[in-house]
Short mmCIF file of C-alpha atoms and ligand atoms in Angstrom, two decimals:
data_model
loop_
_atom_site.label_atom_id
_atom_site.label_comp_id
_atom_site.label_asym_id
_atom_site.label_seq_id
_atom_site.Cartn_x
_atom_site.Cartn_y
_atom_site.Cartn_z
CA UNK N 1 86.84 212.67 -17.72
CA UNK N 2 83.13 212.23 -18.95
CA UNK N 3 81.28 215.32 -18.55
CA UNK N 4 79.18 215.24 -15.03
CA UNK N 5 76.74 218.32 -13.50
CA UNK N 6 75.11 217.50 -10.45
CA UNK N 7 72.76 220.20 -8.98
CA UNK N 8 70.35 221.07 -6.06
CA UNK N 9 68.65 224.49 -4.77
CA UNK N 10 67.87 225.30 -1.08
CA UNK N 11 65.97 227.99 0.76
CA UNK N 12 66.79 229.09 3.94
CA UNK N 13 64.89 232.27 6.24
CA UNK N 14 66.93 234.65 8.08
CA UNK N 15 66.59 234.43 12.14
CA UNK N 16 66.70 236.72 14.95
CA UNK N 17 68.22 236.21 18.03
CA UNK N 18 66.45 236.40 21.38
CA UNK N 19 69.46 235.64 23.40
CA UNK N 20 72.54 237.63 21.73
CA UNK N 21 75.55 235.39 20.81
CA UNK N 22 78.52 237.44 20.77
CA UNK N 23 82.39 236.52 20.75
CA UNK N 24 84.25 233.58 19.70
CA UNK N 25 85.70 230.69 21.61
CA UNK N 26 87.51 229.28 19.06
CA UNK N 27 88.01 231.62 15.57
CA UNK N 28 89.33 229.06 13.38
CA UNK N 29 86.63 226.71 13.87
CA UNK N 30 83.77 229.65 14.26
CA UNK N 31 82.63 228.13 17.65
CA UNK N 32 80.75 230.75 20.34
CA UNK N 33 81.77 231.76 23.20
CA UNK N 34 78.06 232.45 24.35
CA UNK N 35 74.80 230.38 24.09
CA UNK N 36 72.17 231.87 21.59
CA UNK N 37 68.39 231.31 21.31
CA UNK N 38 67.19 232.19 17.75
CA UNK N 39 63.59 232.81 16.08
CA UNK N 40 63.43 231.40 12.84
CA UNK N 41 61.46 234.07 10.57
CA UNK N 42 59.34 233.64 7.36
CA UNK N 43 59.82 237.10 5.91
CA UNK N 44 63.39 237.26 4.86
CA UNK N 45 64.27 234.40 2.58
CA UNK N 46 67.34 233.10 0.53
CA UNK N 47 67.54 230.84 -2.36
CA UNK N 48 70.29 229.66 -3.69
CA UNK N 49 71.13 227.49 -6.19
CA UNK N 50 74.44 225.27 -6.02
CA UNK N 51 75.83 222.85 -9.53
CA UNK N 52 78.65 220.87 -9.36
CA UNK N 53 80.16 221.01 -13.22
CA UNK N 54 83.16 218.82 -14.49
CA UNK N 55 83.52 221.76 -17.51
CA UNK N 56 84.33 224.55 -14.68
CA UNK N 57 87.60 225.48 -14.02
CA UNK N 58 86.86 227.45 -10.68
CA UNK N 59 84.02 228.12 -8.84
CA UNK N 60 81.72 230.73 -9.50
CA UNK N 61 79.66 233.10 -7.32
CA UNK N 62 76.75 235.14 -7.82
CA UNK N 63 74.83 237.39 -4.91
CA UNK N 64 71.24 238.95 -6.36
CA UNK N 65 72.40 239.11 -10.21
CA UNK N 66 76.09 240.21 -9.12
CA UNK N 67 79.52 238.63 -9.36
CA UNK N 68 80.59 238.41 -5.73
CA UNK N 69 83.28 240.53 -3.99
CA UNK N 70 86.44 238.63 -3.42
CA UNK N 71 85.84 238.57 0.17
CA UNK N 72 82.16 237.21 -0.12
CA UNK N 73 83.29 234.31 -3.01
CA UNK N 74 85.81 233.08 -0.52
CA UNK N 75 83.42 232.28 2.45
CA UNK N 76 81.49 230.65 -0.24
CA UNK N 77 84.38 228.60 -1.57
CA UNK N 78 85.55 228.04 2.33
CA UNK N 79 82.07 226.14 2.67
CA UNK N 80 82.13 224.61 -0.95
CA UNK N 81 85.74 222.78 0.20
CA UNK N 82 84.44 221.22 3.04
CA UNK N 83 81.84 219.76 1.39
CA UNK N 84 83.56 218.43 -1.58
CA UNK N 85 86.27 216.63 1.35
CA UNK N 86 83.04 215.37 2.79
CA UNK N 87 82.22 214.16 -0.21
CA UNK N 88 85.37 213.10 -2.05
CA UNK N 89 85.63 214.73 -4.80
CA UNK N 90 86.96 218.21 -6.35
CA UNK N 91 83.93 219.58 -8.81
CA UNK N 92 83.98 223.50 -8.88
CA UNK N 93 80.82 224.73 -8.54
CA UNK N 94 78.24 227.46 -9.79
CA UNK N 95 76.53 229.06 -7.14
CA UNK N 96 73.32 231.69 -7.24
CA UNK N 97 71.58 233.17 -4.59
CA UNK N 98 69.01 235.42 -4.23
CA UNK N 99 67.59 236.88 -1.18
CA UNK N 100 63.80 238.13 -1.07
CA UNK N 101 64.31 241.12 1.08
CA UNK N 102 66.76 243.98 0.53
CA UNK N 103 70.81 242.82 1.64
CA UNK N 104 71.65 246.90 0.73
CA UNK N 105 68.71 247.58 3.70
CA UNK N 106 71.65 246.17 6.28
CA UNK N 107 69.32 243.22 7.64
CA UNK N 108 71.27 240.10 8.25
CA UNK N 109 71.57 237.95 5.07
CA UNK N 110 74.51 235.83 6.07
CA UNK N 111 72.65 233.47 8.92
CA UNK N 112 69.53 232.67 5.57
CA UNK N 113 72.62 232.55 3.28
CA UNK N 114 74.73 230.26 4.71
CA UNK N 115 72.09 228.14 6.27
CA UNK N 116 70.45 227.92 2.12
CA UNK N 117 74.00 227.14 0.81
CA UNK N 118 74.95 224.44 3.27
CA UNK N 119 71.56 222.57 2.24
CA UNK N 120 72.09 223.35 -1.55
CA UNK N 121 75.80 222.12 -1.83
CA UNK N 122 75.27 218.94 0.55
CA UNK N 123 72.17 217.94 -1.11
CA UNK N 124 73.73 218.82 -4.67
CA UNK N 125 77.04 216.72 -3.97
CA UNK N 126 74.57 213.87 -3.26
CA UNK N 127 75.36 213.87 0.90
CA UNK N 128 72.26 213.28 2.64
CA UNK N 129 70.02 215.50 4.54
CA UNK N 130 70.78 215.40 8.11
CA UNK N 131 69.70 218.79 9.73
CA UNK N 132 72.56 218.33 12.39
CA UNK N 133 75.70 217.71 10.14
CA UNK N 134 74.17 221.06 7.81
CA UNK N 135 74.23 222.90 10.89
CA UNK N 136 77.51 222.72 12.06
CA UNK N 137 78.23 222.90 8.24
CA UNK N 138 76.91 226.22 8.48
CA UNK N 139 78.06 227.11 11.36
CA UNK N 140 81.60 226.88 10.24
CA UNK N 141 81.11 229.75 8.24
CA UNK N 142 78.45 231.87 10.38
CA UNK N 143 77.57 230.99 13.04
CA UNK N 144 73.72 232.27 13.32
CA UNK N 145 73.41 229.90 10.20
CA UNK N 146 73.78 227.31 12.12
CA UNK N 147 69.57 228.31 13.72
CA UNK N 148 68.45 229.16 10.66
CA UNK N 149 68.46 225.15 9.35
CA UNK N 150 65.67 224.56 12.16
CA UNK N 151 62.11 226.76 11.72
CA UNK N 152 60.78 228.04 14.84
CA UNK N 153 62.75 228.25 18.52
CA UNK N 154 66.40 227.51 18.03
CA UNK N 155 68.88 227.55 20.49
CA UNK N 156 73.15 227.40 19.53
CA UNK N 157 75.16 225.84 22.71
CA UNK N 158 78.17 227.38 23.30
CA UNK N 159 81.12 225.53 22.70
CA UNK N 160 84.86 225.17 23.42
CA UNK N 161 87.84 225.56 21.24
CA UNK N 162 88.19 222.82 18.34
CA UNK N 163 84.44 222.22 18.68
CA UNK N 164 84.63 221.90 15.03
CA UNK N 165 81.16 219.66 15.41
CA UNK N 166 79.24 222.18 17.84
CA UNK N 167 75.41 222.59 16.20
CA UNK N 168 72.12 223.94 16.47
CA UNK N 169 68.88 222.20 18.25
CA UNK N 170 65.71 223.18 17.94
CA UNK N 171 63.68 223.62 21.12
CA UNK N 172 60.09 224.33 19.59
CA UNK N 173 58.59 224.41 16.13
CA UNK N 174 56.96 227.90 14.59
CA UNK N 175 53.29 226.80 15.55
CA UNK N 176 54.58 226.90 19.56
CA UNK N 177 53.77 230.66 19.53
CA UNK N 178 52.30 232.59 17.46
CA UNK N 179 54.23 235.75 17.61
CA UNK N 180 55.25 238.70 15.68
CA UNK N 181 58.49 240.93 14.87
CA UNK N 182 58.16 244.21 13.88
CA UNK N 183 61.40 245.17 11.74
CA UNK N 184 61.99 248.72 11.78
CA UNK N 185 64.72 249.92 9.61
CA UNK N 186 66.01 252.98 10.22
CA UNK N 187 69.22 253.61 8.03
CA UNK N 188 70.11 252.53 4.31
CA UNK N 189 73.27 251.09 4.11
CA UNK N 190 75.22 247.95 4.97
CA UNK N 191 76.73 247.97 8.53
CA UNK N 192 79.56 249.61 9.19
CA UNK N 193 81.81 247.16 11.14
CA UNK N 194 80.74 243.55 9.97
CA UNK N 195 79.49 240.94 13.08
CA UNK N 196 82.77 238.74 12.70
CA UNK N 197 85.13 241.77 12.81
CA UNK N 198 83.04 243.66 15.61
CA UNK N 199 82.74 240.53 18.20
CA UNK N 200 86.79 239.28 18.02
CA UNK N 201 87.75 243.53 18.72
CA UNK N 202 85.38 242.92 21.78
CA UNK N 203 86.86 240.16 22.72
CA UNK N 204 90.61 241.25 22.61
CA UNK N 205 89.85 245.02 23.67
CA UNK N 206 86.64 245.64 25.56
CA UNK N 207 86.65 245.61 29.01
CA UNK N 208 83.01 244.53 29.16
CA UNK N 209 83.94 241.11 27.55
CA UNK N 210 84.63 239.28 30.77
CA UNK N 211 81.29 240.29 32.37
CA UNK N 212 79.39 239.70 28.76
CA UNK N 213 80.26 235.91 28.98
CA UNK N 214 79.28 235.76 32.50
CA UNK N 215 75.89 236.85 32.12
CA UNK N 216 74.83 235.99 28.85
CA UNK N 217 74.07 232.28 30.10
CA UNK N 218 71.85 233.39 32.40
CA UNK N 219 69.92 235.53 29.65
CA UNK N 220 70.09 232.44 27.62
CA UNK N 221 68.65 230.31 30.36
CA UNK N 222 65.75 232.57 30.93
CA UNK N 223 64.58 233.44 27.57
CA UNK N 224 64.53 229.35 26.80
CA UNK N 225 62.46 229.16 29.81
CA UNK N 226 60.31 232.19 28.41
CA UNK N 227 59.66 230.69 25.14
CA UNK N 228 58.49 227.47 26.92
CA UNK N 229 56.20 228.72 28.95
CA UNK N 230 55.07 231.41 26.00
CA UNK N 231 55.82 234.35 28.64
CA UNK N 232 56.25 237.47 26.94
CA UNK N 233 57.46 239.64 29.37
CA UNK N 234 59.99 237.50 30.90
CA UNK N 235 61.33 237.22 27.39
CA UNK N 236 61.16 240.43 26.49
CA UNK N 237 62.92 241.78 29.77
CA UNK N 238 65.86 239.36 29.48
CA UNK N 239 66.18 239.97 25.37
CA UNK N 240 66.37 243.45 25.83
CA UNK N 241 69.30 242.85 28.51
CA UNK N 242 70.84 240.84 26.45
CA UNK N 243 70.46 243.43 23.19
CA UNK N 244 72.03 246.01 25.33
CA UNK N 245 74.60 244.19 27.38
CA UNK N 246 76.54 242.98 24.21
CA UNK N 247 76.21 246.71 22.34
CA UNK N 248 77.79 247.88 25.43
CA UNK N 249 80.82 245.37 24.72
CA UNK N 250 80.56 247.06 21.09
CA UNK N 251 80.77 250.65 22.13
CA UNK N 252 83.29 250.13 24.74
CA UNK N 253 86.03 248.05 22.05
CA UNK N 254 88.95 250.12 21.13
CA UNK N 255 88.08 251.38 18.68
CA UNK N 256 84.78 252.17 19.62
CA UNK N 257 81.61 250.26 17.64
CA UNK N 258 78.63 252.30 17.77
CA UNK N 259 76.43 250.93 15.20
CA UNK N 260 73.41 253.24 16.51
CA UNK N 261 71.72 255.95 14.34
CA UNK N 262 69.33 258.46 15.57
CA UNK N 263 66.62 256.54 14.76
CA UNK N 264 67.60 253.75 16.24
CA UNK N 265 67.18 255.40 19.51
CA UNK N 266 63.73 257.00 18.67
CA UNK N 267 62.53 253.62 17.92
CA UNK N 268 64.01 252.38 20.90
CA UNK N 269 61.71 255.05 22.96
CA UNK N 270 59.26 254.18 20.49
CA UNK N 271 58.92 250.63 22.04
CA UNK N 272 59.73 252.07 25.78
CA UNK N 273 56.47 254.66 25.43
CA UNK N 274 54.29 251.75 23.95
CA UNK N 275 55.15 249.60 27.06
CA UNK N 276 54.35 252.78 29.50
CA UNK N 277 50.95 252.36 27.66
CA UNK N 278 50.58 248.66 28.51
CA UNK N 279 51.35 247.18 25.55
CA UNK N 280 53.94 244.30 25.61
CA UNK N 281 56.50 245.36 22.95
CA UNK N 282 60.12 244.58 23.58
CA UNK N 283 63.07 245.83 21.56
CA UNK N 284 66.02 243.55 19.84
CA UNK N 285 68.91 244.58 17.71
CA UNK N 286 72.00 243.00 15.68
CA UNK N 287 75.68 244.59 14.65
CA UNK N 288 72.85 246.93 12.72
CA UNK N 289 71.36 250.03 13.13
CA UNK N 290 67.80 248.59 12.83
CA UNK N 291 65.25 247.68 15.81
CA UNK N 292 63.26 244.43 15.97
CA UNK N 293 60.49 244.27 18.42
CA UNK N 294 59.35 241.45 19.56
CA UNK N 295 55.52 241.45 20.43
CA UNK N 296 52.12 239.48 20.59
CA UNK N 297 49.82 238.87 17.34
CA UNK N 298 46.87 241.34 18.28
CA UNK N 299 49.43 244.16 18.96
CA UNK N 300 51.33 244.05 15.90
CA UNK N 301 49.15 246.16 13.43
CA UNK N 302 49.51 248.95 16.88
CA UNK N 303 53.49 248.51 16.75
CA UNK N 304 54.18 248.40 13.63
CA UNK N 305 51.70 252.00 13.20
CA UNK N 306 53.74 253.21 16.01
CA UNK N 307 57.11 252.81 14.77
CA UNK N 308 55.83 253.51 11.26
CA UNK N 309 55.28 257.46 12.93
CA UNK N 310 58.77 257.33 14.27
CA UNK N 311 61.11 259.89 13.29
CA UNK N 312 64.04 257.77 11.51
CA UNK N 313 62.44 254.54 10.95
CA UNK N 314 62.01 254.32 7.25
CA UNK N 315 60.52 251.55 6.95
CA UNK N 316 59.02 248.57 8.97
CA UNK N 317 58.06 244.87 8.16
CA UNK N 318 55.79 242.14 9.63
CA UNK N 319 57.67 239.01 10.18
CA UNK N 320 56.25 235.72 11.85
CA UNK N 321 57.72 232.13 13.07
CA UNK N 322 59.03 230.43 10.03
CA UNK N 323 60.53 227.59 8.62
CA UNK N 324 63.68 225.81 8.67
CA UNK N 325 65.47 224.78 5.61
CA UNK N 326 63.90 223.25 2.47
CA UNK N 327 66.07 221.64 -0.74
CA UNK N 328 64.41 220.81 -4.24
CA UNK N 329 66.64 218.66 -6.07
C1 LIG X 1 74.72 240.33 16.73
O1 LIG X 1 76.66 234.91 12.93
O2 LIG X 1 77.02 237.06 11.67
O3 LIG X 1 73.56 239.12 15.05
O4 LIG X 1 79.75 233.73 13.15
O5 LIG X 1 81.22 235.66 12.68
O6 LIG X 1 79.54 234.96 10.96
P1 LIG X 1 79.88 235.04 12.44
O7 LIG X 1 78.86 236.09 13.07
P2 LIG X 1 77.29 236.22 12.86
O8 LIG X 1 76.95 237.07 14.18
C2 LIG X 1 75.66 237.41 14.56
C3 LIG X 1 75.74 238.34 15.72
C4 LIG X 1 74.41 238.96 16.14
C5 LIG X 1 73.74 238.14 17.23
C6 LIG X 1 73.14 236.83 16.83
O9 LIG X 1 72.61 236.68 15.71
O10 LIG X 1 73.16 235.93 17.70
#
């Protein structure tokens, strides 16, 4: 066989979801059970470089400088496979990413990651860029990927089982609104139960499940509504519904999730007293510890302070709309 490299590099930015998606309709294909709407955000970044080598003999993995775990290298190679069978042939590949915000923090680095490889190995095995087919690509292997190939308002349908094609839309670019996120970690530390793990013991344990997928729609409905008509509060009250409603399926799985700290409760407060004082801060959260709040450009410097004071929040960030996925070939 003549010797033959073929390479690309991608980056992708994390997202945060407005309307939660939690639980699975179908677990071998990844497909939700829920609808999610996503903000794409320009703060937390991966790159990740994929090359397609006749001279290796397996594929190869590296996370920020490191050999990845087993665990980690086989998601990677689970994605890797179905692109070579979309593209027809059985190159192993090297593949290097590097995210530009802290992974040991505990913010979400698998929606940026798997978004940034999807782009990286389609565009390096010479498939061409079509945002829907990368989306579902991603998808497959997380599904709040599947957002983070769009920039800017990003909604995930919910599907049904073998909805192996179920993808992303967008539903409005990163100039629609111009608002902020305050991210306000408050514990070091990756999460304790992973999102995967955490939603299917919800789903086969928690008697909350049921009434989880029978609101969350409605959440979903309003928030899309919200970020069309660039209404705040209406956002913020259904996000924070939706934030809560699906920890509640978290605390009450067997056994229990509770991926609060005590500063993630301060912070919570944090955003309750700020709203008592008439500003319009709303709070978010993933399978994390952490609290996201969600607010409008001329309060953000007054959140961010606020939080900054908070007992247990040891650090915050500034993140605005962002992006969707780039490749350099
Ligand atoms: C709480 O997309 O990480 O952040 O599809 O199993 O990889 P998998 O799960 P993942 O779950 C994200 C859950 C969430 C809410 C959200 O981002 O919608």
């Amino acid at each position: 066989m003549t010797d033959r490299t073929m390479e690309a590099s991608a980056h992708a930015c994390a997202n945060i979801a407005l309307a939660k998606y939690w639980g699975k309709a179908d677990a071998k294909w990844n497909v939700p059970a829920v609808p999610s709407i996503s903000l794409t955000l320009d703060q937390l970044v991966t790159e990740t470089q994929v090359r397609f080598d006749s001279a290796l003999k397996d594929d190869v993995v590296r996370l920020d400088g490191r050999r990845a775990t087993a665990r980690e290298a086989q998601r990677v190679v689970a994605m890797l496979d179905r692109v070579r069978h979309e593209a027809r042939f059985r190159l192993r590949a090297k593949v290097t990413s590097h995210n530009r915000f802290p992974t040991a923090a505990g913010l979400a680095s698998s929606a940026s990651g798997f978004a940034a490889l999807a782009a990286a190995a389609s565009a390096a095995a010479g498939l061409p860029f079509n945002a829907r087919r990368l989306s579902a690509l991603a998808r497959a292997s997380s599904a709040s990927a599947a957002r983070s190939i769009y920039g800017g308002f990003v909604e995930l349908p919910a599907g049904g089982h073998g909805d192996s094609g179920l993808a992303a839309r967008p539903i409005a670019p990163p100039e629609h609104w111009n608002i902020r996120l305050v991210v306000a970690l408050t514990e070091p530390g990756p999460k304790k139960v992973g999102s995967t793990e955490g939603m299917e013991r919800s789903r086969k344990t928690s008697p909350y499940y049921q009434a989880w997928l029978k609101s969350a729609p409605t959440w979903s409905r309003k928030i899309k509504r919200a970020v069309k008509e660039r209404d705040l509060d209406m956002l913020g009250r259904a996000m924070e519904q939706s934030t809560f409603a699906f920890h509640c399926c978290a605390m009450t799985s067997v056994p229990p999730i509770l991926y609060w700290a005590p500063g993630t409760l301060a912070a919570l407060c944090c955003v309750r007293g700020l709203r008592e004082r008439g500003v319009g801060a709303w709070a978010t959260m993933d399978a994390g510890p952490h609290v996201k709040v969600l607010c409008a450009v001329g309060e953000a410097a007054r959140v961010r302070q606020a939080l900054d004071r908070t007992e247990g929040v040891t650090r915050t960030w500034l993140a605005r709309p962002g992006p969707g996925v780039e490749v350099h070939r």
